[in-house]
Short mmCIF file of C-alpha atoms in Angstrom, two decimals:
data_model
loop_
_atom_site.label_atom_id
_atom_site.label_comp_id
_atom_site.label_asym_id
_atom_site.label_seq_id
_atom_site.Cartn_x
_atom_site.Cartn_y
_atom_site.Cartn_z
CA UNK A 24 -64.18 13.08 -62.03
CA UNK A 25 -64.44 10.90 -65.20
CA UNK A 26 -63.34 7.33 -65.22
CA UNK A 27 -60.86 6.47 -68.26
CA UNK A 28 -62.65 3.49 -70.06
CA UNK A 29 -59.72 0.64 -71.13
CA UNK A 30 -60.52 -1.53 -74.14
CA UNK A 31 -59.35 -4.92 -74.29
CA UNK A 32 -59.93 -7.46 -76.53
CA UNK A 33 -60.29 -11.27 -76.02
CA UNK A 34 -60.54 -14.24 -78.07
CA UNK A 35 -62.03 -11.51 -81.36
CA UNK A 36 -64.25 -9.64 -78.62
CA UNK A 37 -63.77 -6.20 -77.29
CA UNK A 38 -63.97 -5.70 -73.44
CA UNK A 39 -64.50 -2.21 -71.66
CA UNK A 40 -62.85 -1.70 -68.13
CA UNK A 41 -62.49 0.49 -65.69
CA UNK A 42 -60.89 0.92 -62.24
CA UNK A 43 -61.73 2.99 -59.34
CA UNK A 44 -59.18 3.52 -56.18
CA UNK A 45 -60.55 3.08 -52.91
CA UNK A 46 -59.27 1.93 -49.45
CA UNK A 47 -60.73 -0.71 -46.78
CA UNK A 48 -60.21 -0.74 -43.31
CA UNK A 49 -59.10 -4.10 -41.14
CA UNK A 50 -58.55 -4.68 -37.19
CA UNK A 51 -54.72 -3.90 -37.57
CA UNK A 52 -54.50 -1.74 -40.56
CA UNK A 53 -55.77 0.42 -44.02
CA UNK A 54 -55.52 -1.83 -47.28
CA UNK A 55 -55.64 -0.37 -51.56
CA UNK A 56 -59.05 -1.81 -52.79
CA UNK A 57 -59.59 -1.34 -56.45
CA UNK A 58 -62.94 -2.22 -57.93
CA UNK A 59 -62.49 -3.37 -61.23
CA UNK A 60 -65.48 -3.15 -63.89
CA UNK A 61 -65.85 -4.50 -66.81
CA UNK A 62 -68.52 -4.99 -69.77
CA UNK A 63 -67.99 -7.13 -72.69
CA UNK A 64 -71.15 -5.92 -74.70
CA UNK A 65 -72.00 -2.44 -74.44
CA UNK A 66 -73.02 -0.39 -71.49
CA UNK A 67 -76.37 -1.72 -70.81
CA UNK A 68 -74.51 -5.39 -70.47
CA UNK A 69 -74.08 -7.59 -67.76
CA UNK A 70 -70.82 -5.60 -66.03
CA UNK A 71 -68.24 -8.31 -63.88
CA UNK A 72 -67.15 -6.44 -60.95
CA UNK A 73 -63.98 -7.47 -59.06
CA UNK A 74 -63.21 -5.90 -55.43
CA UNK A 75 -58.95 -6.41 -55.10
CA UNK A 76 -57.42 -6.07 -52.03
CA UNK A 77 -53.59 -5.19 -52.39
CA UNK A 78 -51.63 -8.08 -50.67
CA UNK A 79 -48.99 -5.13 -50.40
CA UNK A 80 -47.93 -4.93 -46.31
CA UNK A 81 -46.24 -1.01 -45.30
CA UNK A 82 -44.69 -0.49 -42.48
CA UNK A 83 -46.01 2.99 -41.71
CA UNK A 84 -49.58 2.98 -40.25
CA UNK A 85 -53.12 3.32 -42.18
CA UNK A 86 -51.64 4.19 -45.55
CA UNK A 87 -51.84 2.27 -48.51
CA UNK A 88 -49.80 0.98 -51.50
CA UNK A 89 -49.79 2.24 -55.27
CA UNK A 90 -50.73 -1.28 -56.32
CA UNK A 91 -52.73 -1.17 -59.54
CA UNK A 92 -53.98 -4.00 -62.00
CA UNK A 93 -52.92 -3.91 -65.58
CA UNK A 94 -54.05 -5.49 -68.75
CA UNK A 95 -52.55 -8.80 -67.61
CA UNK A 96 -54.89 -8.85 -64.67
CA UNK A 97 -58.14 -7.65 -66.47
CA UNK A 98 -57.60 -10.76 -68.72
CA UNK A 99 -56.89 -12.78 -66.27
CA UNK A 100 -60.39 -12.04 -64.64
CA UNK A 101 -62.49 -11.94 -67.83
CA UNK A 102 -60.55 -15.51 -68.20
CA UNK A 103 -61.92 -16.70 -64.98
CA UNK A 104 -65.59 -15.07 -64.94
CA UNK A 105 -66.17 -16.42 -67.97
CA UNK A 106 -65.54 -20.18 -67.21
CA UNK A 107 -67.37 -19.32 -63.97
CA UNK A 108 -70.77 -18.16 -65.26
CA UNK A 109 -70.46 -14.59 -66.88
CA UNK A 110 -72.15 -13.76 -69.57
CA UNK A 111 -71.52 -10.38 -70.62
CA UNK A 112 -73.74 -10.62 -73.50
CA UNK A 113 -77.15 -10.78 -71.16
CA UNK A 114 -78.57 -7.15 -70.70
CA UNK A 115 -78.45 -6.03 -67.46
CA UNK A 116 -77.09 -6.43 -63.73
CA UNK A 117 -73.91 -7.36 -62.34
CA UNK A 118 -71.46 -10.74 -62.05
CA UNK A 119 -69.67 -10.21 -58.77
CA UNK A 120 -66.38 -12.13 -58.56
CA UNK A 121 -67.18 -12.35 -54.85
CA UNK A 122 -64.10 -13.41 -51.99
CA UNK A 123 -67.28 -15.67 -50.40
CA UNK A 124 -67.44 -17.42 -53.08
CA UNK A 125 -64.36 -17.24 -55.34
CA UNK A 126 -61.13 -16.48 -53.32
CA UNK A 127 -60.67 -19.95 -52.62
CA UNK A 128 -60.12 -20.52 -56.27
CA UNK A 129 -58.98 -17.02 -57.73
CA UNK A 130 -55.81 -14.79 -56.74
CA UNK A 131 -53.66 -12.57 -58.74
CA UNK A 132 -50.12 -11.83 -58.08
CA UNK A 133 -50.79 -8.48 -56.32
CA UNK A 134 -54.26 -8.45 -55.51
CA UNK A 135 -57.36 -10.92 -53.51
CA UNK A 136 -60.65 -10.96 -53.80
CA UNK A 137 -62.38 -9.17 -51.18
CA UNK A 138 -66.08 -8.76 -50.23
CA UNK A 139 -65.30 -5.76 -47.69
CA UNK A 140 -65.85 -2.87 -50.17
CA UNK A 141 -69.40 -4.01 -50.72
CA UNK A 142 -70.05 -5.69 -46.96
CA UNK A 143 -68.50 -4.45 -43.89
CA UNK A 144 -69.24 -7.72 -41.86
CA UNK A 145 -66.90 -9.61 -44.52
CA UNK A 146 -63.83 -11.02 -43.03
CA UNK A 147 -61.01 -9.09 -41.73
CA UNK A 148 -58.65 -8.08 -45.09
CA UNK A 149 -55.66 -7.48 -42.38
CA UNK A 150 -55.41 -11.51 -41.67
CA UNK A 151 -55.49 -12.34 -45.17
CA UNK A 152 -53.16 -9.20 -46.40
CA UNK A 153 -50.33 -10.77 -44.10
CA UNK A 154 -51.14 -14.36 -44.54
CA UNK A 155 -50.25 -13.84 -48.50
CA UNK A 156 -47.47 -11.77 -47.96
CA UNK A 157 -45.49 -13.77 -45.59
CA UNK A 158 -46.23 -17.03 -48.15
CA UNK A 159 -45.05 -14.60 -51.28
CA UNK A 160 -41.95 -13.48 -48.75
CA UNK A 161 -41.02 -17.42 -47.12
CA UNK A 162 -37.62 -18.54 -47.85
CA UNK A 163 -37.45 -21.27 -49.93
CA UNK A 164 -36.02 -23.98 -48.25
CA UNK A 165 -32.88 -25.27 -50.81
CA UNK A 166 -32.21 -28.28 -52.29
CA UNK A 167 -31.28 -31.27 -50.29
CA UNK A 168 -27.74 -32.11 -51.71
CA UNK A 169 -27.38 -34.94 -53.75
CA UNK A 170 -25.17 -37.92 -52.24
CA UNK A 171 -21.34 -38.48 -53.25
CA UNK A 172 -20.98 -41.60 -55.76
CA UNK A 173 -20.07 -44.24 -53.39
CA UNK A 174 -16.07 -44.30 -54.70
CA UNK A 175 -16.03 -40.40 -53.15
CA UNK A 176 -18.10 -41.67 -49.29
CA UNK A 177 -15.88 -41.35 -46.43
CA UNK A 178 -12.66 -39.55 -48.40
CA UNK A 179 -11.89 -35.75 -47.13
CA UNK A 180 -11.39 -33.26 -49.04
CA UNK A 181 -7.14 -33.61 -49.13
CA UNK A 182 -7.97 -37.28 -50.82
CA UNK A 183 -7.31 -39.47 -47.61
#
């Protein structure tokens, strides 16, 4: 099967990309893991390589989502590798966005870092999975009400 190349250009610069579907397995459950490539001078350049982990939670067992990044989220990590140390101009090898070193920093709206595809002793995806989608799925706790102008305190509501 043939990967579909993307183009995408940034600050005057075309950018090649390309995704490929796969699925890692946690203690509890299956997780969407797309590995996201891209090269920003040719083939033979430096590729950045993403691994992101669908924060997506089903309720049926060890199946997973139809999450997928877009345009928006290719940017967004070209954006970040590049203030973090890519240069996709050098010839050669790979710039791992790796969850070791950059989840603590890095997240997309859909998606984490993960170093599971590539190491199988990486942390559990399940933990993190659930820990982002009950914080994207908390209530938000409302607005404390502001207090009555002191000519309204202690009157009901039938003006006694």
């Amino acid at each position: 099967m043939n990967e579909r190349l993307r183009k995408l250009h940034v600050d005057g610069r075309e950018f090649v990309w390309t995704v490929r579907i796969h699925h890692v397995a946690g203690e509890r459950d299956c997780h969407r893991c797309v590995r996201v490539r891209v090269w920003g001078a040719g083939k033979n350049s430096r590729a950045l390589q993403a691994d992101l982990l669908s924060k997506a939670v089903l309720p049926w067992g060890c199946a997973t989502d139809s999450s997928y990044p877009g345009p928006k989220d290719v940017r967004t990590l070209i954006d970040y590798a590049l203030t973090h140390g890519w240069n996709p101009g050098v010839m050669g090898g790979t710039f791992f966005l790796s969850e070791s070193e950059h989840a603590s920093a890095f997240e997309l709206a859909d998606f984490l870092l993960t170093d599971r595809l590539r190491d199988e002793a990486a942390p559990d995806p399940t933990t993190r999975v659930f820990r982002a989608f009950d914080a994207r799925v908390a209530p938000v706790p409302p607005e404390p009400e502001a207090p009555l102008p002191e000519e309204l305190q202690g009157k009901t509501a039938m003006g006694s």
